[in-house]
XYZ file of C-alpha atoms in Angstrom:
736
model
C 106.040 135.298 112.052
C 108.779 134.680 109.442
C 107.967 135.854 105.920
C 108.455 132.365 104.489
C 105.771 130.928 106.767
C 103.377 133.752 105.862
C 103.957 133.192 102.157
C 103.525 129.441 102.538
C 100.228 129.818 104.375
C 98.901 132.288 101.818
C 99.957 130.009 98.943
C 98.125 127.088 100.480
C 94.988 129.104 100.973
C 95.082 130.419 97.430
C 95.743 126.951 95.992
C 92.524 125.703 97.570
C 90.547 128.692 96.385
C 90.012 129.676 100.010
C 92.174 132.742 100.537
C 89.752 133.991 103.142
C 90.632 131.020 105.317
C 94.030 132.493 106.165
C 92.653 134.461 109.092
C 90.832 131.389 110.473
C 94.051 130.009 111.907
C 96.955 132.437 112.405
C 100.212 131.082 110.953
C 101.818 131.035 114.397
C 99.252 128.402 115.324
C 100.384 126.116 112.494
C 103.760 124.831 113.682
C 103.518 121.924 111.217
C 104.237 124.421 108.439
C 107.774 124.923 109.759
C 109.939 123.388 107.031
C 112.931 123.139 109.357
C 111.183 120.329 111.235
C 111.361 116.709 110.137
C 108.395 115.255 108.213
C 107.717 112.959 111.178
C 107.558 115.863 113.633
C 105.388 117.940 111.324
C 103.006 115.015 110.922
C 102.824 114.560 114.692
C 101.997 118.237 115.177
C 99.219 118.372 112.612
C 97.635 115.125 113.799
C 97.570 116.502 117.335
C 95.687 119.544 116.041
C 93.069 117.592 114.091
C 89.539 116.813 115.082
C 88.288 113.265 114.731
C 86.133 114.303 111.769
C 89.181 115.701 109.993
C 91.108 112.511 110.608
C 88.326 110.324 109.246
C 88.097 112.537 106.182
C 91.781 111.936 105.362
C 91.672 108.141 105.619
C 89.371 107.817 102.620
C 89.478 109.308 99.168
C 86.509 109.837 96.875
C 86.381 108.891 93.221
C 87.579 111.949 91.332
C 85.439 111.476 88.252
C 81.795 112.472 87.931
C 79.443 109.822 89.269
C 75.997 109.492 90.800
C 77.254 108.703 94.307
C 78.476 112.144 95.363
C 78.290 115.707 94.057
C 81.262 116.534 91.845
C 83.530 119.071 93.606
C 84.650 122.078 91.601
C 88.279 121.474 92.539
C 88.305 117.824 91.437
C 90.431 117.186 88.347
C 88.446 114.121 87.223
C 91.231 111.796 88.260
C 91.295 108.517 90.112
C 90.988 109.989 93.594
C 90.043 113.153 95.450
C 90.503 114.305 99.050
C 88.951 117.698 99.869
C 90.983 120.520 101.406
C 90.959 121.318 105.118
C 91.407 125.104 105.135
C 91.516 125.339 108.915
C 94.769 123.402 108.880
C 96.139 124.894 105.666
C 95.748 121.607 103.795
C 95.111 121.919 100.050
C 92.935 119.680 97.935
C 94.595 116.398 96.986
C 93.925 114.999 93.525
C 95.216 111.566 92.491
C 95.796 110.285 88.979
C 96.505 106.977 87.303
C 99.047 105.615 86.328
C 102.443 104.184 85.508
C 102.924 105.389 81.925
C 101.664 108.940 82.329
C 98.746 111.091 83.456
C 95.665 109.226 82.312
C 93.126 111.915 83.134
C 93.983 115.196 81.435
C 92.436 117.395 84.111
C 90.007 120.186 83.553
C 91.930 121.532 80.557
C 91.239 118.264 78.655
C 94.616 118.639 76.985
C 95.706 115.020 77.141
C 99.191 113.924 78.137
C 102.333 112.204 76.917
C 102.634 108.443 77.385
C 105.827 106.600 78.095
C 106.185 103.273 76.325
C 105.253 100.137 78.259
C 106.930 99.583 81.599
C 108.537 96.501 80.060
C 110.243 98.794 77.526
C 111.711 100.872 80.341
C 112.831 97.703 82.117
C 114.340 96.410 78.867
C 116.657 99.414 78.768
C 118.489 97.890 81.765
C 119.324 101.514 82.558
C 118.070 103.119 85.797
C 118.842 106.550 84.315
C 116.221 105.908 81.632
C 113.651 104.927 84.267
C 114.544 107.985 86.325
C 114.100 110.325 83.343
C 110.722 108.778 82.556
C 109.655 109.167 86.163
C 110.621 112.827 86.173
C 108.672 113.335 82.976
C 105.379 111.858 84.159
C 105.821 113.372 87.628
C 106.295 116.782 86.067
C 103.166 116.407 83.946
C 101.167 115.280 86.986
C 102.251 118.338 88.958
C 101.712 120.651 86.006
C 98.126 119.408 85.753
C 97.506 119.822 89.485
C 97.858 116.263 90.799
C 99.617 115.555 94.096
C 99.613 111.752 93.868
C 100.297 109.569 90.840
C 99.471 105.883 91.052
C 102.742 104.895 89.424
C 105.235 102.274 90.508
C 104.025 98.891 89.237
C 106.467 96.203 90.316
C 104.502 92.946 90.180
C 106.660 90.229 88.625
C 105.866 88.732 85.235
C 105.107 85.123 86.127
C 102.952 84.482 83.068
C 103.351 86.222 79.681
C 99.572 86.043 79.126
C 98.845 88.375 82.062
C 97.019 91.361 80.585
C 98.789 93.860 82.788
C 102.406 92.824 82.232
C 103.051 95.896 80.083
C 102.703 98.099 83.181
C 105.391 96.222 85.080
C 109.153 95.726 84.968
C 109.837 92.098 84.155
C 110.407 88.757 85.805
C 113.555 89.355 87.860
C 113.132 90.990 91.285
C 116.505 92.759 91.297
C 115.952 94.274 87.851
C 112.322 95.165 88.550
C 113.012 96.662 91.974
C 115.965 98.669 90.717
C 114.166 100.079 87.682
C 110.915 100.911 89.480
C 112.843 102.440 92.373
C 114.607 104.757 89.912
C 111.293 105.752 88.312
C 109.709 106.459 91.704
C 112.657 108.625 92.669
C 112.256 110.609 89.459
C 108.528 111.127 90.019
C 108.960 112.360 93.556
C 111.705 114.799 92.605
C 108.842 116.737 90.981
C 107.091 117.058 94.372
C 104.465 114.413 93.621
C 103.834 111.272 95.692
C 104.420 107.998 93.833
C 102.607 104.772 94.658
C 104.322 101.389 94.481
C 101.787 98.696 93.615
C 100.100 96.170 93.760
C 101.182 94.727 97.094
C 101.461 91.778 96.635
C 101.674 88.964 94.051
C 98.897 90.379 91.854
C 100.415 88.436 88.957
C 97.212 87.465 87.098
C 94.130 89.473 86.158
C 91.642 86.606 85.754
C 89.678 86.462 88.993
C 91.969 89.070 90.537
C 89.312 90.283 93.000
C 88.823 86.875 94.583
C 91.645 84.458 93.774
C 94.128 83.401 96.406
C 97.748 83.548 95.306
C 99.166 80.595 97.214
C 102.905 80.516 97.787
C 105.399 79.588 100.480
C 106.245 82.782 102.422
C 109.991 82.305 101.922
C 109.560 81.900 98.171
C 107.367 85.005 98.182
C 110.058 86.985 99.991
C 112.689 85.856 97.492
C 110.634 86.822 94.445
C 107.742 89.297 94.370
C 108.390 90.786 97.799
C 112.085 91.235 96.995
C 111.112 93.392 94.020
C 108.926 95.527 96.289
C 111.583 95.684 98.986
C 114.200 96.978 96.562
C 111.828 99.423 94.857
C 110.859 100.893 98.218
C 114.442 101.064 99.465
C 115.732 102.695 96.285
C 112.766 104.944 95.518
C 111.296 105.886 98.919
C 107.684 106.047 97.666
C 105.189 108.006 99.700
C 102.538 105.347 99.281
C 102.059 101.632 98.652
C 98.850 100.255 97.132
C 97.523 96.927 98.345
C 96.377 94.442 95.717
C 92.926 93.010 95.038
C 93.770 89.346 95.433
C 94.082 87.184 98.480
C 97.503 85.934 99.550
C 97.460 82.457 101.055
C 93.755 82.879 101.739
C 93.696 86.423 103.176
C 92.838 89.558 101.231
C 95.951 91.660 100.690
C 94.198 94.693 102.178
C 93.509 92.735 105.367
C 96.871 91.002 105.555
C 98.589 91.783 108.848
C 101.696 89.799 107.890
C 102.128 91.673 104.616
C 101.194 95.187 105.696
C 102.179 95.399 109.354
C 104.844 92.794 109.935
C 106.769 92.868 106.654
C 106.155 96.270 105.064
C 105.968 98.551 108.064
C 107.877 96.774 110.812
C 110.604 94.785 109.039
C 111.163 97.122 106.096
C 110.523 100.300 108.079
C 108.124 101.815 105.532
C 106.934 105.171 106.870
C 104.411 106.083 104.192
C 100.777 105.088 103.883
C 99.051 102.034 102.425
C 96.108 102.857 100.195
C 93.683 100.298 98.847
C 93.158 99.538 95.205
C 89.844 100.798 93.845
C 87.387 98.181 95.071
C 89.911 96.373 97.231
C 88.399 96.922 100.703
C 86.209 94.288 102.342
C 86.038 95.344 105.996
C 86.518 98.254 108.374
C 88.291 97.402 111.631
C 89.905 94.245 110.283
C 91.497 96.080 107.360
C 92.547 99.096 109.398
C 94.123 97.006 112.147
C 95.893 94.852 109.540
C 97.695 97.934 108.220
C 95.497 99.521 105.541
C 95.644 103.296 106.026
C 93.332 104.708 103.374
C 90.285 103.441 101.481
C 90.242 104.519 97.832
C 86.953 105.628 96.233
C 84.889 103.300 98.374
C 81.622 105.075 97.597
C 81.874 103.850 93.999
C 83.956 100.674 94.105
C 83.424 99.010 97.500
C 80.236 97.516 98.955
C 80.194 100.466 101.350
C 82.586 103.132 102.553
C 84.113 100.981 105.259
C 86.445 103.703 106.538
C 83.574 106.092 107.239
C 80.492 105.007 109.191
C 81.540 101.404 110.012
C 84.981 102.478 111.221
C 83.535 105.457 113.106
C 81.179 103.092 114.938
C 84.085 100.810 115.837
C 86.001 103.854 117.040
C 83.104 104.990 119.225
C 82.780 101.531 120.766
C 86.504 101.203 121.452
C 87.100 98.366 118.971
C 89.192 100.661 116.805
C 91.743 102.558 118.933
C 92.635 106.225 118.644
C 96.326 105.337 118.407
C 95.739 103.434 115.177
C 93.621 106.225 113.688
C 96.356 108.712 114.502
C 98.973 106.424 112.944
C 96.969 106.188 109.718
C 96.684 109.956 109.426
C 100.279 110.555 110.441
C 101.523 108.261 107.690
C 99.514 110.147 105.080
C 100.621 113.541 106.337
C 104.250 112.486 106.696
C 104.427 111.539 103.025
C 102.731 114.758 101.924
C 105.253 116.768 103.946
C 108.255 114.620 102.980
C 107.600 114.881 99.250
C 106.721 118.551 98.988
C 103.008 118.290 98.295
C 102.102 120.571 101.214
C 104.999 123.008 101.022
C 104.616 123.519 97.279
C 100.865 123.203 96.656
C 99.635 122.154 93.262
C 98.938 124.850 90.737
C 98.549 124.324 87.057
C 101.523 125.116 84.879
C 102.422 124.840 81.225
C 103.419 121.267 80.382
C 106.339 120.898 77.922
C 104.659 118.265 75.781
C 107.164 118.236 72.937
C 110.141 117.882 75.275
C 108.267 115.141 77.131
C 107.574 113.367 73.849
C 111.333 113.217 73.269
C 111.739 111.560 76.678
C 109.148 108.965 75.660
C 110.891 108.461 72.301
C 114.292 108.061 73.939
C 112.872 105.527 76.393
C 111.683 103.279 73.593
C 114.955 103.663 71.714
C 116.727 102.415 74.846
C 114.244 99.587 75.464
C 113.203 98.176 72.084
C 114.738 94.717 71.686
C 116.187 93.450 68.424
C 115.401 89.739 68.683
C 116.643 88.580 65.272
C 118.759 90.161 62.517
C 119.861 87.630 59.920
C 122.606 88.714 57.516
C 122.543 92.150 59.149
C 119.325 93.059 57.373
C 119.014 95.979 59.757
C 119.728 98.845 59.775
C 117.962 99.870 56.595
C 119.855 101.823 53.968
C 119.216 105.550 53.871
C 119.189 105.642 50.078
C 118.436 103.437 47.082
C 116.139 101.064 48.954
C 112.375 100.796 48.443
C 110.276 99.884 51.463
C 106.839 98.320 51.767
C 105.314 99.154 55.159
C 102.505 96.744 55.995
C 99.889 96.368 58.718
C 99.475 97.406 62.319
C 97.830 100.743 61.445
C 101.382 102.011 61.002
C 99.987 104.837 58.899
C 98.052 106.117 61.918
C 100.017 105.481 65.093
C 101.202 102.902 67.610
C 99.128 100.655 69.877
C 98.612 101.389 73.581
C 97.696 98.998 76.369
C 94.264 99.336 77.957
C 92.793 99.865 81.391
C 93.652 102.423 84.053
C 97.120 103.100 82.635
C 95.846 104.202 79.219
C 96.988 107.753 78.485
C 94.851 109.977 76.278
C 97.528 111.356 73.991
C 97.827 115.125 73.721
C 97.919 114.641 69.932
C 94.475 113.039 69.942
C 93.173 109.612 68.946
C 94.210 108.709 65.373
C 91.965 105.628 65.184
C 88.732 106.435 67.047
C 85.904 104.010 67.635
C 87.844 100.781 68.086
C 86.407 97.863 70.031
C 86.141 97.166 72.834
C 84.654 100.525 73.738
C 83.626 99.400 77.226
C 86.074 98.778 80.088
C 88.924 97.860 79.886
C 88.751 99.686 76.577
C 88.618 101.713 74.582
C 91.413 100.295 72.494
C 93.526 103.263 71.453
C 96.561 104.227 69.438
C 99.000 107.042 70.084
C 99.302 109.470 67.185
C 102.915 108.753 66.290
C 102.744 107.019 62.913
C 105.812 104.908 62.034
C 105.025 105.324 58.328
C 105.435 109.101 58.446
C 108.812 108.877 60.170
C 110.012 106.088 57.869
C 109.144 108.297 54.913
C 111.261 111.092 56.380
C 114.315 108.847 56.744
C 113.978 106.680 53.646
C 115.959 107.540 50.544
C 113.783 105.411 48.294
C 110.141 104.752 47.576
C 107.915 103.959 50.573
C 104.514 102.329 50.080
C 101.869 101.294 52.597
C 99.457 98.369 52.677
C 97.005 97.947 55.598
C 97.633 94.204 55.795
C 93.973 93.277 55.788
C 94.460 91.002 52.761
C 97.582 88.762 52.907
C 97.606 88.344 49.118
C 97.564 92.090 48.501
C 100.224 92.601 51.169
C 102.419 89.934 49.566
C 102.078 91.679 46.216
C 103.163 94.986 47.783
C 106.096 93.263 49.479
C 107.251 91.567 46.284
C 107.589 94.914 44.514
C 109.835 96.407 47.249
C 113.419 95.782 48.275
C 112.429 95.336 51.927
C 109.104 94.724 53.694
C 108.416 95.967 57.217
C 105.387 94.287 58.782
C 103.823 95.735 61.926
C 101.860 93.261 64.038
C 99.894 94.054 67.178
C 98.262 92.343 70.116
C 96.207 94.430 72.527
C 96.181 93.640 76.223
C 94.643 95.410 79.185
C 93.918 95.406 82.866
C 91.202 92.992 84.117
C 91.759 90.116 81.686
C 94.450 87.695 80.560
C 94.916 86.190 77.131
C 94.158 82.482 76.756
C 97.285 81.900 74.661
C 100.296 83.578 73.061
C 99.054 83.647 69.481
C 98.685 86.801 67.419
C 95.033 87.675 66.715
C 93.249 88.601 63.497
C 95.153 86.360 61.107
C 98.406 88.214 61.484
C 100.492 85.028 61.383
C 99.148 84.345 57.899
C 99.939 87.925 56.934
C 103.567 87.639 58.019
C 103.957 84.240 56.356
C 102.589 85.551 53.056
C 104.825 88.622 53.097
C 107.914 86.599 54.031
C 107.238 84.172 51.203
C 107.015 87.078 48.754
C 110.070 88.899 50.096
C 112.825 87.157 52.095
C 113.957 90.574 53.350
C 111.035 90.898 55.723
C 111.294 92.728 59.042
C 108.624 92.269 61.723
C 107.964 94.962 64.324
C 105.982 93.687 67.303
C 103.701 95.986 69.305
C 102.680 93.618 72.078
C 102.281 93.096 75.803
C 105.281 90.760 75.707
C 106.059 87.365 74.207
C 103.910 85.980 71.406
C 104.124 82.819 69.347
C 106.012 83.332 66.082
C 105.515 80.298 63.788
C 107.043 82.318 60.927
C 110.232 83.270 62.821
C 112.633 81.222 60.705
C 111.301 82.761 57.490
C 111.809 86.453 58.302
C 115.050 88.369 58.320
C 114.617 90.507 61.426
C 112.281 90.915 64.402
C 112.103 93.872 66.761
C 109.997 93.952 69.930
C 108.709 97.514 70.337
C 106.298 96.709 73.213
C 103.574 99.375 73.441
C 105.689 102.176 72.006
C 104.209 105.282 73.667
C 103.733 108.828 72.414
C 107.134 108.985 70.731
C 106.955 105.444 69.447
C 106.621 105.972 65.706
C 109.677 108.175 65.522
C 111.685 105.853 67.765
C 110.860 102.806 65.632
C 111.905 104.593 62.437
C 115.154 105.823 63.968
C 115.951 102.303 65.176
C 115.167 100.716 61.810
C 117.425 103.172 60.001
C 120.239 103.097 62.512
C 119.941 106.693 63.663
C 120.045 104.978 67.030
C 121.256 101.416 67.522
C 118.896 99.162 69.500
C 120.219 98.315 72.948
C 117.276 96.777 74.816
C 117.519 93.404 76.506
C 114.572 91.149 77.300
C 113.315 91.632 80.888
C 111.218 88.494 80.392
C 111.977 85.018 79.077
C 110.320 84.301 75.733
C 108.869 80.768 75.721
C 108.565 78.659 72.593
C 104.917 78.065 73.448
C 102.512 77.765 76.378
C 103.650 74.223 77.221
C 106.860 75.630 78.682
C 105.057 77.727 81.302
C 104.492 76.675 84.938
C 100.724 76.743 84.294
C 99.750 75.859 80.754
C 96.246 77.336 81.084
C 94.640 80.238 82.955
C 91.121 79.611 84.211
C 88.592 82.186 82.977
C 91.132 83.876 80.718
C 89.859 85.914 77.802
C 88.163 89.275 77.390
C 84.694 89.225 79.003
C 85.009 85.524 79.831
C 81.974 84.084 81.613
C 83.898 81.104 82.995
C 84.532 80.733 86.705
C 88.025 81.922 87.636
C 90.290 79.893 89.869
C 89.737 80.162 93.611
C 93.414 79.431 94.164
C 96.508 79.774 91.994
C 99.421 77.569 93.012
C 102.604 79.609 92.696
C 104.546 76.974 94.595
C 105.012 75.269 91.222
C 107.821 77.691 90.445
C 108.091 79.413 93.830
C 110.947 81.903 93.716
C 112.285 80.381 90.487
C 110.479 82.805 88.194
C 111.237 83.190 84.491
C 114.780 82.303 83.482
C 115.253 80.417 86.733
C 112.205 78.271 85.910
C 113.749 77.422 82.545
C 117.066 76.519 84.171
C 115.395 74.500 86.940
C 113.292 72.475 84.500
C 116.052 72.161 81.860
C 113.967 73.878 79.199
C 115.319 76.101 76.478
C 113.276 79.244 75.790
C 112.882 80.757 72.365
C 114.739 83.847 73.567
C 116.408 84.035 76.959
C 116.015 86.720 79.575
C 118.638 89.380 78.853
C 118.797 88.622 75.122
C 119.089 91.493 72.665
C 121.030 92.283 69.505
C 122.380 95.516 68.086
C 124.198 96.828 65.008
C 127.716 96.298 66.275
C 129.703 93.620 68.125
C 131.171 93.616 71.616
C 134.039 91.540 72.981
C 134.677 90.722 76.644
C 138.068 90.168 78.242
C 139.770 89.943 81.637
C 136.659 88.856 83.522
C 137.385 88.634 87.243
C 135.633 88.829 90.601
C 137.087 90.216 93.826
C 135.759 92.010 96.887
C 135.613 95.633 97.905
C 136.864 97.037 101.193
C 133.675 95.963 102.946
C 133.995 92.394 101.668
C 131.213 92.629 99.073
C 131.851 90.837 95.759
C 132.475 92.983 92.678
C 132.768 91.700 89.109
C 135.069 93.320 86.564
C 135.140 92.979 82.792
C 136.624 94.889 79.881
C 134.077 95.580 77.159
C 135.224 96.527 73.641
C 133.166 97.661 70.671
C 134.690 95.644 67.826
C 132.190 96.780 65.190
C 131.838 99.784 62.937
C 129.087 101.805 64.644
C 128.470 103.163 68.120
C 126.288 101.092 70.388
C 125.507 99.993 73.914
C 126.074 96.632 75.558
C 124.719 95.121 78.772
C 127.131 92.687 80.431
C 125.104 90.727 82.976
C 126.353 88.981 86.108
C 124.621 85.815 87.331
C 125.456 84.120 90.618
C 124.845 80.566 91.785
C 125.097 79.961 95.520
C 126.716 76.803 96.892
C 124.289 73.913 96.405
C 121.708 76.039 94.560
C 119.911 74.703 91.486
C 119.450 78.047 89.739
C 121.395 81.229 89.114
C 120.273 84.736 89.922
C 120.882 88.061 88.247
C 123.133 89.928 90.663
C 124.198 92.933 88.621
C 124.678 94.485 85.204
C 125.953 97.619 83.535
C 124.849 99.513 80.443
C 127.994 100.439 78.536
C 127.939 102.865 75.587
C 130.991 102.725 73.322
C 132.130 104.172 70.019
C 133.720 101.848 67.440
C 137.075 100.557 68.658
C 136.664 101.907 72.179
C 136.869 99.758 75.293
C 136.112 100.269 78.958
C 136.849 98.421 82.176
C 133.528 97.992 83.964
C 133.021 97.337 87.666
C 129.733 95.661 88.611
C 128.940 95.346 92.353
C 126.854 92.272 93.125
C 123.505 92.858 94.821
C 123.823 91.239 98.289
C 120.215 90.053 98.273
C 120.871 88.138 95.039
C 123.421 86.087 96.966
C 121.211 85.683 100.029
C 118.382 83.382 101.007
C 115.706 84.361 103.478
C 116.128 82.667 106.844
C 112.559 82.346 108.079
C 113.524 81.108 111.513
C 115.850 84.054 112.086
C 113.570 86.504 110.242
C 116.485 87.857 108.226
C 118.367 87.564 104.963
C 121.461 85.391 105.164
C 124.372 85.012 102.783
C 125.717 81.537 103.453
C 129.490 81.153 103.640
C 131.171 79.326 100.776
C 132.270 79.509 97.158
C 129.858 81.204 94.756
C 129.925 80.657 91.004
C 129.827 83.946 89.138
C 129.013 83.999 85.423
C 129.312 86.772 82.887
C 126.434 86.594 80.420
C 125.141 88.259 77.309
C 121.845 86.777 78.471
C 120.740 84.286 81.107
C 121.735 81.412 78.799
C 124.573 82.929 76.734
C 127.510 82.732 79.124
C 130.752 84.429 78.147
C 132.867 83.872 81.257
C 132.966 82.200 84.653
C 134.732 82.852 87.936
C 134.338 81.968 91.592
C 134.481 83.973 94.778
C 134.645 82.900 98.400
C 132.111 84.733 100.526
C 131.891 84.978 104.298
C 128.584 84.693 106.133
C 126.682 87.971 106.271
C 123.217 89.285 106.945
C 122.308 92.018 104.458
C 119.755 94.552 105.621
C 117.618 96.631 103.284
C 115.388 99.225 104.920
C 113.163 101.921 103.552
C 114.885 105.341 103.664
């Protein structure tokens, strides 16, 4: 036997704590451990060697945390999921962890982890390299803590800014969201950890998420939410996809043959496995035959473990065929082979927390959005300027979103005991206090007022040259907000401070858009999302111009709730006792989500998708559109930094097809330039942004004709226009 195979087998046995199992199956009898074979062939070989009991053990995970349903295994890391080892086959234990912003369960060392800022902050960077770096960071921490699967890759579109889980996702545009999440998934899996794209599909509200039916025309679904998934899967090659809780046009997503079998696996060619969400399984044979491959923690979250006894009985009676069971297991094993989980078994390693914190800081610096900056109030002066910092617990840390994506920061909890303490709480802050970092950068006096009394805060603001007010709005998985207002009297706080000091800056730590009745009375507003473990430092560096803000809104910012497709959400609100909607009609906007809804209905948002300011100015010239050698349209523009400081710009390309009512984002580029520098930028147009889905032909089709191509600073701030004649084509996007 080759030495490499012997070493691999020994490593696997040691990683499971079962070194004595090596002799149970000689390495020569484990051909699936031959790394020269394709993942598909290796999966075929190991499935052929498995007993039925071993197969049924792999198609369900247990809840990884201690509970009263099952004994707690010694090799469980207290994460979201656990699959025991199979020493006979050389398979190590598989631990799974939430979630998209970092490792949410610290593992047995209880060390905590580093949190990225909100997914919307990463999306707002409009820079796939930023998403990729963040993915590598959280993937590396997951591996270092012993996890083989991270439930990261949220790509549900933001259809409503009140959705409590928007902060986990990547915005309202499918091309942007799919591109950014695909880059993050690629980064995660480069660390030999399986990523999970979720929640498939159209899980765009939390109120009633376990029962509501998301009703939408299938073509509109393909051109919106499914397009985001399709691009994320094609660009990121995730090992797993997680089905959503909700029903889609009346059928549970985990029992949806059209979604899972026909679209995901057959049309898109996805070779990985489909796992359920925790509590998202409602049947055995029906779900398995519809394309669900693995039940997640059913002993705790489902009515019963459907993929154990009920599915075994169906198997014994012939209702559930062996070929389907083998396919389920093969998909799981293929992903574990393809992404290095088997060949490089998990073993705990030192996690570079401080380096990872810099990645989190840099992500927010790239994704914070400067919404307003009257008279160039920002950046703050580094000397001779007194600052009053007010509110938002800025002396302690920065707010985090709640639910399964909440990361317990390695630096501890700076504000313990906050309500709600029960799920989806606890409400937590990350220990990165903006006040401390502002004090390090400020050249003048810095004071702090907690903001609990508007009159006292106004007095503090009046005695300073500049006031910086931090406002917060917590959101979390499992509930939606009823409206867009700031809670706890914070509007009155901002109004009082702005009245006392016209040089007032507001820093928002929110799940997304909020109402701002005081907007016209403050000098500057910066959206910092949920800032993450490096958030306090990033905010200070942005305020003082150490780094110039360069984020652009990945969501449209409405003036108020009346501008939304649905002005109310049934049963919204934390711990609401109201009955949620049985059906949510997404045909109101269909595929025209976000900025396209505003264009379609001739409404002007408060801030448009793609909007964002910085500390310099950029000029565009020589905008043109031609085609590459393959006939695909490419836009070209010269970007020049005409200001006095370095900065980054994001020229955006929007395309309107012949006869279409709305434009679509088809491409963009993040351009970093020093003062006076210019660059000619080439921006290929995404073919699927030009295409419509032809349901009769079951394919994407780019119609022949003249397409209007617009260069924008945002979806509504158009800086140039051109046209290009396009021949009929049928773009194909398949999973790798």
